[in-house]
Amino acid sequence: MLSTIEREKSPGTIDTLSSIQFGLVVLVAIIFVAVIGTIIPQGHSLDYYQDKYWPFIVILIKVFRFNFAYTSPLFIGLLGLFGLNLILCSVKRFPLLLKTTFHPNTVPDHDSISSMPIRFTLENISLEKIEYGFLHAGFPLKKLDSNCLFGEKKRLGYLGASIVHISILILLAGGIVSLASGKRGEIALENGARTSTATLQDGSSLPLGFTVRLDSFAVKFYEKYPDRPKSYTSSVTITPSDGSPFEKSIRVNHPLIFNGFTVYQSSYGNSGMVSESSSVSDSVKVEVKLKNAAETMPPLAVLDMTVGSEFPVPGLGDSVRVILSEIHRDLRMGDPSDKANPAVKLDVIINGKLSWSVYAFQNFPGLNMPMNPNSNLVFSMLDLRISGVGSSSGYYTILGVVRDRGLPLMAIGAFFIMVGLFFSLYIRPQRIWVFKENDKYFIGAQVKGDTESFSNFIKIIIKNISNDKNREKK
Amino acid sequence: MNQLIDVNLFYGAFICYGVSMVIYFLSFWKRTGKLAVAGNMILLFGLIMQIIGLVIRGTAAQFMPITNIYESLNFFSAVIVIFFLFVEWKFANRVFGVFILPVVFLLMAFSSLPSTSKEIVPLIPALQSQWLVWHVVLSFIGEAAFAVAFGSGLMYLFREKAKEGSFPARIFPDLKTLDTLTYRAIAIGFPIFTLGALIFGAVWAKYAWGDYWSWDPKETWALINWIVYALFLHVRVIRGWRGRATAWIAVIGFLTTMFTLFGVNYLLSGLHSYA
């Protein structure tokens, strides 16, 4: 993001776009929009905001799409500009970075040493003695020629900041891929039901390339805390389109990762109405008996009915038809913690018009409850016993399905951002030059970070070299 | 039974930290280091109580005690106190307590409020994850380092205002030391925060919610927090800024951290409703 190259001429577009100032402005704008996104509730239609905010703010929300702040063109555009800033400055500083890291100017001169942050001079001593002194202190110097020494350590530390910047670019790219190709949907399944598609947020279907069958779903609660859930477990059988089936328990924090999808435990509920479009085989067994008949008396009829089936009522003409219109896995009537209440609804159609309806309950045989009490003609004589509706648990599971092709890029970016941070914060490149001019040795050094302690380190080496020299003289 | 012991130990730690803070203030006011030694001992005693409390609570819950705001604040303040004791020992200066201990005291005061639930409740399924432990522990270690940078940043700003040779100037560490400490604390805290808060948080989110990033307010504010400290490192390392400007960024950075920790929970709504 940052360029160390100072330029005197007025900056061009590329210079502006790659400058730290531009990067900072964009970052501040990103923060600004991000904060707005945390203040304004996200994901609602404009009507929602009209009652809550001043008209002026609603206009701003509409224009800048602050109700979807993080996918708004403004925010994506700002992230794009930030990415561009990173790319440009990375490219711009790359040649200099390569040179600094791998091909430093090893042969110094008087001027370059005098511009270094750490400088010393030594007199009346041989180059070999200096070389030995540094070697002894654990900082070997190479002899470049008869007048020059050069040594360096930890030069990869120069690359740290660039690795971080490139990692951020990889993360941004991962984010773009996630946004562009990512899919998020849901699968709602009852026991025994199967599906090979997920329903996306817009209502469309996403083929999974495998079939998920719910074998069972269980909610467990803590014994001492009956209201506190302990686990939600969907036991499923996965059948890949070109492989053998396998079983998997999907729990919160333990998703199934398969075929590019993450299938995770998202929610659950009590089974509601089963519609005709449901993937569940929604047949129901109906036993018809005469009311008050002895238990031993065989039923008048045993019918396998599905939604839309006609219920044959003896003794009625063609003008009256009874149709099974709804199958409820769990017809909620009171306390939601009650056990599931499977029921069917029968519609009585007279002369083509819906005249009245009656409910029959699996758990309450004989309680045929007409919706219109005045019309309870036929059913008052009959006892309908239904069975085979829904699962015994009365729950269905909702599995979240996410396909995210940006994930590998995000993982790579996250890994290298840590590597880059480590290099840039903890690997401190150190370089020392020794250069002879007029019987004087000029020692110059560079370090990234703590100049003072490196300077002290060299000072001690020089002191030791001088002491050795004095000892020899004595 | 266990729960009473740990809650009482945490109250004890809170009282010790409060008393210790007052003694550090008195010591500063009276310009004597002797009092601060007493403050230091009481602080250490409080820390030991808090650590024992955390161990008891962790054993009772059979999980790292970081799963709600009460446990988290106790863990967080213990880490800050450990960092503070290290800094005080390293720099042999008693003034740090005046600037860092109020943070610890306020965190503990918040955790001790009657409205903060102190009950050990078993974990809901979303929280039953080792990623939670890594996410929270590393986030708080990083943030504790930011708390140290906040203290040294504030000290820098005070020291800079004080006249050379005057009372505060004499007992404060010199500006260069404070500046270096602020940088080092952030240089340690930043990668740990990056790994814990952002990366491990994202990994956990992927396992629990299916998405590594949801622009939940807490996530967004953690990212803003990260950007503030990234800015600190940029301007210091690359632009060579030193002193007042970077001290201010360290102070603002920690205020952002505190907003991410508290403000988001109480002012904004989102997925991180439990902590």
XYZ file of C-alpha atoms in Angstrom:
749
model
C 0.000 0.000 0.000
C 2.821 2.321 0.700
C 5.544 3.544 -1.488
C 8.828 4.650 -0.078
C 9.804 6.278 -3.308
C 9.693 10.007 -2.950
C 8.869 11.930 -6.059
C 9.357 15.581 -6.653
C 7.278 16.008 -9.791
C 3.523 16.358 -9.491
C 1.932 12.947 -9.144
C 0.059 11.280 -12.024
C -3.081 9.157 -11.742
C -1.132 5.973 -11.038
C 0.932 7.737 -8.399
C -2.213 9.062 -6.755
C -4.003 5.711 -6.844
C -0.996 3.924 -5.408
C -0.253 6.477 -2.699
C -0.664 5.875 1.007
C -2.824 8.991 1.237
C -5.277 7.544 -1.278
C -5.208 4.196 0.533
C -5.973 5.932 3.813
C -8.867 7.934 2.383
C -10.390 4.764 0.926
C -9.906 2.895 4.213
C -11.613 5.674 6.153
C -14.509 5.558 3.666
C -14.694 1.755 4.057
C -14.829 2.135 7.836
C -17.518 4.797 7.460
C -19.811 2.583 5.359
C -19.061 -0.428 7.582
C -20.106 1.535 10.666
C -23.311 2.679 8.949
C -24.022 -0.981 8.222
C -23.764 -1.777 11.925
C -26.122 1.043 12.898
C -28.833 0.663 10.275
C -30.547 -2.739 10.530
C -29.605 -4.712 7.438
C -31.607 -6.574 4.870
C -35.002 -4.896 5.131
C -37.052 -3.360 2.356
C -37.289 0.436 2.213
C -40.767 0.457 3.821
C -39.192 -0.776 7.035
C -37.063 2.342 7.338
C -39.774 4.817 6.412
C -41.402 4.624 9.841
C -38.125 4.675 11.720
C -35.997 7.377 10.150
C -36.274 10.895 8.814
C -37.134 11.086 5.115
C -33.680 12.463 4.345
C -32.028 9.379 5.844
C -34.420 7.088 3.985
C -33.341 8.802 0.749
C -29.690 8.186 1.671
C -30.489 4.534 2.425
C -32.226 4.259 -0.938
C -29.501 5.981 -2.953
C -26.518 4.246 -1.357
C -28.359 0.980 -0.596
C -27.355 1.198 3.049
C -30.014 -1.437 3.801
C -27.624 -3.891 2.118
C -24.500 -1.923 3.045
C -21.951 -4.695 2.585
C -23.091 -5.716 -0.861
C -23.907 -2.185 -2.000
C -22.149 -0.868 -5.100
C -20.599 1.848 -2.926
C -18.985 -0.614 -0.523
C -17.891 -3.070 -3.199
C -16.505 -0.121 -5.179
C -14.536 1.099 -2.174
C -13.132 -2.395 -1.586
C -12.223 -2.462 -5.281
C -10.393 0.861 -4.997
C -8.584 -0.395 -1.918
C -7.574 -3.536 -3.809
C -6.398 -1.391 -6.714
C -4.359 0.740 -4.338
C -2.729 -2.393 -2.921
C -2.043 -3.870 -6.366
C -0.538 -0.659 -7.732
C 1.717 0.023 -4.806
C 2.767 -3.641 -4.599
C 3.659 -3.639 -8.290
C 5.364 -0.282 -8.011
C 7.553 -1.208 -5.102
C 8.225 -4.743 -6.307
C 11.462 -4.057 -8.272
C 12.835 -1.959 -5.430
C 11.773 -4.594 -2.927
C 13.488 -7.367 -4.893
C 16.634 -5.302 -5.152
C 16.572 -4.351 -1.475
C 15.957 -7.924 -0.399
C 18.083 -10.005 -2.726
C 20.535 -7.658 -4.452
C 21.473 -4.944 -2.013
C 24.154 -2.504 -2.948
C 26.894 -4.504 -1.301
C 29.784 -2.329 -2.398
C 29.416 0.882 -0.482
C 31.103 4.208 -0.838
C 31.682 7.035 1.541
C 28.387 8.755 0.684
C 26.170 5.707 1.092
C 27.711 4.888 4.479
C 27.345 8.434 5.707
C 23.610 8.264 4.960
C 23.115 5.125 7.039
C 21.379 5.340 10.407
C 24.245 3.574 12.226
C 27.833 4.747 11.541
C 31.210 4.131 13.145
C 34.834 4.637 12.179
C 37.902 2.564 13.040
C 41.543 3.378 12.446
C 44.879 1.581 12.301
C 43.579 -1.881 12.003
C 43.489 -4.558 9.328
C 40.370 -5.648 7.502
C 41.004 -9.223 8.681
C 40.860 -8.134 12.328
C 37.509 -6.457 11.735
C 36.258 -9.515 9.866
C 37.346 -11.745 12.751
C 35.803 -9.446 15.351
C 32.380 -9.585 13.709
C 32.644 -13.337 13.079
C 33.462 -13.842 16.747
C 30.336 -11.882 17.685
C 28.207 -14.119 15.475
C 27.811 -11.720 12.569
C 30.004 -13.022 9.736
C 31.019 -10.518 7.054
C 32.052 -11.430 3.531
C 35.085 -9.844 1.947
C 33.933 -8.195 -1.250
C 37.384 -6.895 -2.176
C 40.485 -5.801 -0.335
C 38.675 -2.694 0.955
C 35.134 -3.892 1.628
C 33.198 -6.193 3.906
C 29.491 -6.889 3.850
C 27.229 -9.059 5.970
C 23.520 -9.458 6.465
C 20.979 -11.400 8.493
C 17.248 -12.079 8.258
C 16.812 -10.396 4.902
C 13.419 -12.072 4.367
C 12.060 -9.612 6.929
C 11.943 -7.050 4.117
C 9.247 -9.143 2.448
C 6.902 -9.203 5.463
C 4.812 -6.137 4.642
C 4.462 -7.193 1.009
C 3.354 -10.674 2.023
C 0.681 -9.067 4.226
C -0.469 -6.837 1.374
C -0.613 -9.678 -1.125
C -2.492 -11.776 1.460
C -5.069 -9.009 1.818
C -5.442 -9.006 -1.972
C -5.947 -12.782 -1.885
C -8.584 -12.312 0.839
C -10.312 -9.634 -1.239
C -10.231 -11.963 -4.261
C -11.652 -14.742 -2.068
C -14.400 -12.372 -0.955
C -15.245 -11.526 -4.572
C -15.366 -15.220 -5.523
C -17.555 -15.931 -2.474
C -19.896 -13.114 -3.377
C -20.051 -13.957 -7.066
C -20.314 -17.730 -6.948
C -21.391 -18.408 -3.393
C -24.792 -19.951 -2.821
C -26.701 -20.114 0.412
C -29.781 -22.194 0.818
C -31.734 -24.433 3.098
C -33.039 -27.946 3.233
C -36.058 -28.677 5.423
C -36.524 -32.395 6.010
C -38.792 -34.578 8.042
C -37.887 -38.058 9.152
C -37.513 -40.357 6.222
C -37.673 -37.528 3.699
C -34.967 -37.048 1.115
C -33.892 -34.343 -1.258
C -31.169 -33.668 -3.754
C -31.692 -29.920 -3.937
C -31.526 -27.004 -1.563
C -33.902 -24.058 -1.670
C -32.072 -20.787 -2.227
C -33.118 -17.511 -0.655
C -34.849 -16.436 -3.860
C -36.920 -19.620 -3.819
C -35.048 -21.385 -6.627
C -33.550 -24.845 -6.304
C -29.872 -25.614 -6.156
C -28.896 -29.160 -7.213
C -26.480 -30.675 -4.710
C -25.141 -33.577 -6.751
C -26.041 -35.918 -3.910
C -29.126 -36.943 -2.007
C -29.665 -36.199 1.662
C -32.073 -38.414 3.539
C -33.002 -37.571 7.110
C -32.892 -40.758 9.147
C -33.694 -39.001 12.389
C -33.554 -35.629 14.038
C -33.153 -35.241 17.780
C -33.118 -32.275 20.131
C -31.674 -32.980 23.542
C -32.036 -30.714 26.536
C -29.953 -30.531 29.694
C -31.535 -32.474 32.534
C -31.177 -29.677 35.055
C -32.096 -26.992 32.532
C -35.073 -28.323 30.587
C -35.241 -25.131 28.517
C -31.584 -25.194 27.530
C -30.782 -27.212 24.411
C -27.806 -29.539 24.649
C -27.628 -30.767 21.089
C -29.390 -30.734 17.772
C -28.503 -33.771 15.714
C -29.645 -34.613 12.216
C -28.652 -38.152 11.316
C -28.579 -38.297 7.563
C -27.668 -40.717 4.824
C -25.834 -39.143 1.924
C -26.032 -40.817 -1.448
C -23.604 -39.318 -3.943
C -24.719 -39.403 -7.563
C -21.748 -41.599 -8.416
C -20.815 -43.353 -5.215
C -21.995 -45.478 -2.369
C -24.149 -44.023 0.398
C -22.744 -43.128 3.785
C -24.162 -41.984 7.088
C -23.308 -38.763 8.861
C -24.440 -36.989 12.008
C -24.775 -33.281 11.356
C -24.611 -31.272 14.571
C -24.083 -27.618 15.359
C -20.338 -26.974 14.933
C -19.961 -30.304 13.115
C -21.133 -29.728 9.555
C -20.927 -32.098 6.632
C -18.402 -30.824 4.110
C -18.991 -32.665 0.869
C -18.976 -32.053 -2.857
C -18.102 -28.367 -2.409
C -20.994 -27.796 0.001
C -21.038 -27.188 3.716
C -24.217 -28.647 5.163
C -24.723 -27.438 8.715
C -27.379 -27.718 11.388
C -29.212 -24.442 11.104
C -32.594 -24.714 12.741
C -35.506 -27.000 13.441
C -39.187 -26.803 14.092
C -42.341 -28.673 14.829
C -43.754 -30.149 11.689
C -46.390 -28.010 10.152
C -48.651 -28.692 7.215
C -47.373 -30.990 4.571
C -48.204 -29.579 1.210
C -48.658 -31.488 -2.006
C -45.307 -30.274 -3.229
C -43.530 -31.717 -0.222
C -40.900 -34.276 -0.905
C -42.361 -36.414 1.866
C -44.447 -39.335 0.837
C -47.555 -37.844 2.406
C -49.986 -40.691 2.498
C -52.186 -41.430 5.440
C -54.064 -44.507 6.494
C -57.713 -43.854 7.378
C -59.846 -46.462 9.110
C -63.568 -45.771 8.897
C -65.752 -47.238 11.587
C -69.282 -46.684 12.722
C -69.470 -44.492 15.752
C -69.932 -46.333 19.037
C -69.280 -49.630 17.300
C -67.613 -52.347 19.339
C -63.800 -52.408 19.163
C -63.905 -55.902 17.722
C -66.062 -54.862 14.811
C -64.060 -54.607 11.627
C -63.833 -51.172 10.016
C -66.160 -50.228 7.230
C -63.170 -49.296 5.130
C -59.379 -48.915 5.377
C -58.133 -46.299 2.962
C -54.674 -45.174 1.904
C -55.193 -41.552 1.111
C -52.981 -38.753 -0.113
C -53.691 -35.044 -0.438
C -56.371 -34.743 -3.106
C -57.786 -38.267 -2.643
C -61.499 -38.616 -2.558
C -63.132 -40.054 0.535
C -65.990 -42.357 -0.429
C -68.993 -41.599 1.720
C -71.666 -44.242 1.431
C -75.178 -43.172 0.625
C -74.400 -39.768 -0.850
C -75.110 -38.765 -4.388
C -72.641 -37.419 -6.997
C -73.248 -33.854 -5.877
C -71.402 -34.410 -2.589
C -67.675 -35.135 -2.613
C -65.324 -35.421 0.338
C -61.677 -34.718 -0.414
C -58.652 -35.056 1.807
C -57.238 -31.531 1.508
C -54.458 -31.291 4.096
C -52.209 -33.570 6.070
C -50.686 -31.951 9.141
C -47.694 -33.541 10.791
C -48.385 -31.382 13.781
C -51.468 -29.242 13.980
C -50.673 -26.654 16.615
C -53.643 -25.892 18.775
C -52.232 -24.854 22.122
C -48.941 -24.988 23.933
C -46.133 -25.483 21.400
C -44.357 -27.807 23.823
C -47.227 -30.287 23.527
C -46.354 -33.412 21.704
C -46.980 -33.425 17.983
C -50.588 -33.474 16.908
C -50.986 -35.185 13.539
C -54.251 -34.476 11.798
C -55.978 -34.533 8.440
C -58.488 -32.106 7.027
C -61.340 -33.287 4.884
C -63.264 -30.848 2.714
C -66.893 -31.532 1.916
C -67.754 -30.187 -1.503
C -71.377 -29.878 -2.448
C -72.235 -29.013 -6.038
C -68.625 -28.113 -6.697
C -68.421 -25.622 -3.832
C -66.516 -26.056 -0.622
C -69.260 -26.379 1.917
C -67.473 -27.280 5.129
C -64.470 -29.117 6.503
C -63.709 -31.576 9.215
C -60.512 -32.412 11.063
C -59.587 -35.894 12.249
C -56.755 -36.391 14.729
C -54.329 -39.278 14.986
C -53.972 -38.899 18.757
C -57.712 -38.438 19.372
C -59.589 -41.113 17.447
C -63.264 -40.449 17.103
C -62.960 -36.719 17.628
C -63.994 -35.699 14.164
C -64.183 -31.991 14.511
C -66.317 -30.294 11.905
C -65.489 -26.677 11.181
C -69.177 -25.977 10.680
C -71.169 -27.616 13.468
C -74.492 -27.223 11.673
C -73.309 -29.383 8.866
C -72.039 -32.310 10.839
C -74.306 -34.688 9.109
C -72.259 -37.539 7.873
C -69.321 -37.476 10.231
C -71.405 -37.651 13.362
C -72.080 -41.248 12.459
C -68.551 -42.116 11.545
C -65.415 -42.676 13.542
C -62.285 -41.821 11.572
C -59.056 -43.307 12.847
C -55.992 -42.073 11.099
C -52.475 -43.400 11.364
C -49.106 -43.061 9.727
C -48.969 -39.269 9.714
C -45.600 -37.702 10.412
C -42.757 -38.778 12.579
C -43.112 -39.607 16.204
C -40.830 -36.704 17.229
C -42.944 -34.141 15.485
C -39.796 -32.205 14.499
C -38.297 -31.382 11.188
C -34.751 -30.230 10.688
C -33.483 -27.279 8.728
C -30.031 -27.748 7.311
C -28.162 -24.759 5.985
C -26.336 -25.349 2.727
C -23.479 -23.138 1.658
C -21.357 -23.419 -1.415
C -18.414 -21.102 -1.181
C -15.731 -21.312 -3.829
C -13.833 -18.425 -2.273
C -12.972 -20.526 0.761
C -9.595 -21.889 -0.455
C -8.482 -18.346 -1.287
C -9.591 -17.139 2.133
C -7.654 -19.945 3.815
C -4.512 -19.169 1.802
C -4.895 -15.442 2.493
C -5.379 -16.019 6.228
C -2.329 -18.290 6.406
C -0.053 -15.895 4.574
C -1.271 -12.842 6.447
C 0.025 -14.509 9.609
C 3.302 -15.422 7.894
C 3.628 -11.843 6.626
C 2.851 -10.343 10.030
C 5.423 -12.595 11.642
C 8.067 -11.621 9.071
C 7.300 -7.929 9.183
C 7.050 -7.606 12.976
C 9.570 -10.117 14.240
C 12.151 -10.727 11.527
C 14.386 -7.672 11.599
C 16.773 -7.559 8.655
C 20.244 -6.381 9.648
C 23.042 -5.310 7.322
C 26.578 -4.163 7.997
C 29.033 -2.627 5.567
C 32.717 -1.933 6.156
C 34.532 0.329 3.748
C 38.146 1.485 3.760
C 39.140 4.975 2.704
C 42.433 6.704 3.474
C 43.457 4.146 6.144
C 40.172 4.697 7.918
C 37.438 2.084 8.106
C 33.901 3.381 7.826
C 31.328 1.030 9.272
C 27.715 1.559 8.342
C 24.689 -0.480 9.324
C 20.979 -0.692 8.646
C 18.315 -2.439 10.632
C 14.559 -2.592 10.377
C 13.175 -1.609 13.736
C 15.217 -1.084 16.858
C 18.203 0.944 15.629
C 19.504 1.645 19.096
C 20.065 -1.924 20.233
C 21.682 -2.891 16.923
C 23.896 0.159 17.193
C 24.890 -0.904 20.718
C 25.586 -4.418 19.463
C 28.014 -3.069 16.845
C 29.518 -0.643 19.328
C 30.431 -3.554 21.603
C 31.996 -5.475 18.699
C 34.054 -2.435 17.748
C 35.087 -1.945 21.357
C 36.238 -5.565 21.528
C 38.166 -5.194 18.281
C 39.841 -2.028 19.637
C 40.639 -3.725 22.956
C 42.217 -6.698 21.145
C 44.269 -4.282 19.109
C 45.461 -2.426 22.220
C 46.269 -5.713 23.968
C 48.379 -6.766 20.987
C 50.229 -3.456 21.098
C 51.036 -3.909 24.777
C -21.356 -24.826 46.164
C -18.500 -24.524 43.731
C -20.185 -21.657 42.092
C -20.360 -19.682 45.303
C -16.642 -20.154 45.834
C -15.641 -18.921 42.394
C -18.050 -15.968 42.420
C -16.741 -14.943 45.841
C -13.157 -15.291 44.662
C -13.977 -13.027 41.721
C -15.579 -10.494 44.069
C -12.441 -10.734 46.206
C -10.258 -10.095 43.170
C -12.439 -7.116 42.266
C -12.006 -5.637 45.744
C -8.230 -6.265 45.664
C -7.934 -4.606 42.268
C -9.955 -1.634 43.513
C -7.865 -1.236 46.664
C -4.674 -1.722 44.678
C -5.731 0.939 42.186
C -6.460 3.408 44.985
C -3.050 2.695 46.543
C -1.331 3.215 43.184
C -3.130 6.558 42.883
C -2.130 7.515 46.440
C 1.431 6.473 45.754
C 1.438 8.651 42.659
C -0.121 11.531 44.545
C 2.275 11.245 47.498
C 5.175 10.707 45.152
C 6.400 7.668 46.995
C 7.091 4.249 45.585
C 6.722 2.497 48.955
C 2.958 2.614 48.924
C 2.928 1.163 45.432
C 4.737 -1.929 46.724
C 1.728 -2.583 48.961
C -0.548 -1.970 45.990
C 1.462 -4.433 43.977
C 1.152 -7.132 46.672
C -2.610 -6.666 46.952
C -2.890 -6.815 43.174
C -0.935 -10.046 43.092
C -3.176 -11.466 45.810
C -6.238 -10.492 43.767
C -4.758 -12.101 40.662
C -4.131 -15.365 42.523
C -7.735 -15.351 43.772
C -8.973 -14.701 40.274
C -6.891 -17.471 38.744
C -8.075 -19.947 41.407
C -11.637 -18.789 40.726
C -11.171 -19.375 36.998
C -9.744 -22.855 37.624
C -12.635 -23.769 39.964
C -15.185 -22.445 37.530
C -13.532 -24.152 34.561
C -13.491 -27.443 36.461
C -17.135 -27.101 37.457
C -18.247 -26.209 33.950
C -15.796 -28.674 32.354
C -14.985 -25.989 29.844
C -12.627 -23.027 29.623
C -14.384 -20.303 31.632
C -14.837 -17.831 28.805
C -18.330 -18.628 27.598
C -20.235 -15.584 28.806
C -19.493 -11.939 29.549
C -18.915 -12.620 33.274
C -16.288 -15.306 32.738
C -14.742 -13.477 29.786
C -14.239 -10.257 31.732
C -12.596 -12.143 34.579
C -10.286 -13.888 32.147
C -9.575 -10.645 30.279
C -8.773 -8.646 33.415
C -6.515 -11.438 34.709
C -4.511 -11.321 31.459
C -4.233 -7.515 31.636
C -3.009 -7.757 35.244
C -0.394 -10.355 34.229
C 0.800 -8.102 31.387
C 0.792 -5.109 33.719
C 2.897 -6.912 36.341
C 5.370 -7.887 33.625
C 5.623 -4.308 32.336
C 6.009 -2.931 35.842
C 8.778 -5.410 36.598
C 10.499 -4.913 33.237
C 10.538 -1.125 33.403
C 10.823 -0.893 37.199
C 8.321 1.943 37.220
C 5.249 2.240 39.441
C 3.382 4.815 37.374
C 1.954 2.253 34.914
C -0.547 1.171 37.573
C -2.199 4.587 37.536
C -3.001 4.228 33.849
C -3.644 0.504 33.389
C -5.375 -0.520 36.629
C -8.444 1.708 36.090
C -9.148 -0.348 32.956
C -8.971 -3.553 35.012
C -11.109 -2.019 37.750
C -13.822 -0.923 35.316
C -13.901 -4.332 33.623
C -14.255 -6.049 36.995
C -16.864 -3.537 38.145
C -18.896 -4.327 35.050
C -18.553 -8.062 35.599
C -19.636 -7.655 39.249
C -22.837 -5.753 38.413
C -25.926 -7.556 39.679
C -27.281 -7.519 36.130
C -24.384 -9.648 34.880
C -25.415 -13.291 35.168
C -22.923 -15.244 37.270
C -24.543 -18.641 36.993
C -22.690 -21.520 35.399
C -25.046 -22.713 32.716
C -24.276 -25.583 30.363
C -23.288 -24.595 26.859
C -25.813 -24.269 24.081
C -24.807 -26.249 20.974
C -23.358 -23.207 19.123
C -20.814 -22.640 21.902
C -19.652 -26.262 22.145
C -16.512 -25.805 20.095
C -12.780 -25.753 20.686
C -12.654 -22.913 18.175
C -14.551 -20.838 20.728
C -11.685 -21.363 23.184
C -9.010 -20.357 20.686
C -11.083 -17.470 19.373
C -11.845 -15.948 22.768
C -8.555 -16.694 24.533
C -6.391 -15.263 21.756
C -8.718 -12.289 21.199
C -8.422 -11.350 24.857
C -4.660 -11.857 24.981
C -4.347 -9.550 21.967
C -6.729 -7.042 23.520
C -4.854 -7.177 26.844
C -1.713 -6.171 24.941
C -3.751 -3.319 23.431
C -4.711 -2.309 26.989
C -1.002 -2.016 27.831
C -0.481 0.092 24.697
C -3.428 2.235 25.776
C -1.806 2.808 29.185
C 1.595 3.630 27.769
C 0.020 5.789 25.054
C -1.876 7.791 27.664
C 1.305 8.075 29.741
C 3.119 9.373 26.690
C 0.494 12.073 26.189
C 0.662 13.084 29.869
C 4.442 12.973 29.995
C 4.677 15.082 26.880
C 2.529 17.812 28.446
C 4.529 17.839 31.673
C 7.354 20.324 31.961
C 10.831 18.876 31.984
C 12.018 18.407 35.572
C 8.528 18.788 37.021
C 6.977 16.149 39.285
C 5.206 13.951 36.745
C 8.106 14.212 34.317
C 10.553 12.975 36.936
C 8.725 9.807 37.822
C 7.398 8.876 34.382
C 9.512 6.725 32.093
C 11.057 8.827 29.307
C 9.102 9.468 26.134
C 11.194 7.127 24.004
C 10.614 4.228 26.408
C 6.882 4.856 26.422
C 6.788 5.132 22.646
C 8.714 1.874 22.257
C 6.495 0.107 24.799
C 3.361 1.239 22.964
C 4.792 -0.106 19.720
C 5.917 -3.406 21.228
C 2.602 -4.022 22.960
C 0.784 -3.495 19.661
C 3.364 -5.515 17.728
C 2.644 -8.414 20.100
C -1.095 -7.873 20.350
C -1.812 -7.314 16.674
C -0.843 -10.738 15.247
C -2.483 -12.505 18.208
C -5.661 -10.488 17.723
C -5.561 -11.139 13.965
C -5.280 -14.874 14.525
C -7.730 -15.134 17.424
C -10.420 -12.587 16.734
C -10.505 -12.562 12.957
C -9.088 -15.839 11.628
C -10.196 -18.295 14.323
C -13.450 -16.384 14.654
C -14.013 -16.896 10.926
C -13.130 -20.597 11.147
C -15.560 -21.068 14.020
C -18.254 -19.129 12.180
C -17.753 -21.414 9.193
C -18.306 -24.495 11.340
C -21.185 -23.118 13.372
C -23.056 -20.832 10.992
C -21.835 -22.053 7.617
C -20.298 -18.713 6.617
C -16.869 -17.461 7.618
C -17.996 -13.868 7.566
C -21.500 -12.456 7.974
C -20.871 -8.726 8.489
C -22.338 -9.172 11.938
C -21.786 -5.887 13.884
C -19.244 -7.540 16.173
C -17.282 -8.867 13.201
C -17.442 -5.509 11.491
C -16.230 -3.674 14.571
C -13.448 -6.208 15.124
C -12.350 -5.507 11.558
C -12.483 -1.743 12.176
C -10.445 -2.328 15.316
C -7.921 -4.294 13.268
C -7.708 -1.519 10.678
C -6.975 1.070 13.399
C -4.017 -0.960 14.690
C -2.882 -1.746 11.130
C -2.849 2.014 10.619
C -0.705 2.396 13.737
C 1.859 -0.069 12.403
C 1.887 1.526 8.954
C 2.420 5.055 10.058
C 5.033 4.035 12.596
C 7.043 1.505 10.616
C 6.716 2.936 7.133
C 6.106 6.623 7.635
C 8.338 6.734 10.688
C 5.749 8.531 12.833
C 6.650 8.531 16.480
C 5.304 9.976 19.659
C 2.101 11.914 19.998
C 0.351 10.799 16.800
C 0.956 7.095 17.380
C 0.116 7.437 21.086
C -3.248 8.871 20.064
C -3.847 5.983 17.660
C -3.064 3.518 20.470
C -5.592 5.276 22.714
C -8.266 5.415 20.002
C -7.515 1.782 19.097
C -8.263 0.638 22.625
C -11.452 2.691 22.791
C -12.490 0.931 19.575
C -11.604 -2.379 21.225
C -13.830 -1.547 24.171
C -16.638 -0.532 21.856
C -16.265 -3.835 20.015
C -16.429 -5.667 23.336
C -19.279 -3.747 25.004
C -20.817 -1.172 22.707
C -21.737 -3.673 20.037
C -23.538 -5.872 22.582
C -25.495 -3.098 24.186
C -26.031 -0.654 21.361
C -26.201 -2.848 18.284
C -27.767 -6.235 17.748
C -26.313 -9.246 16.033
C -25.166 -12.836 16.187
C -22.696 -12.337 19.049
C -25.453 -11.961 21.595
C -23.751 -14.194 24.146
C -20.459 -12.294 24.492
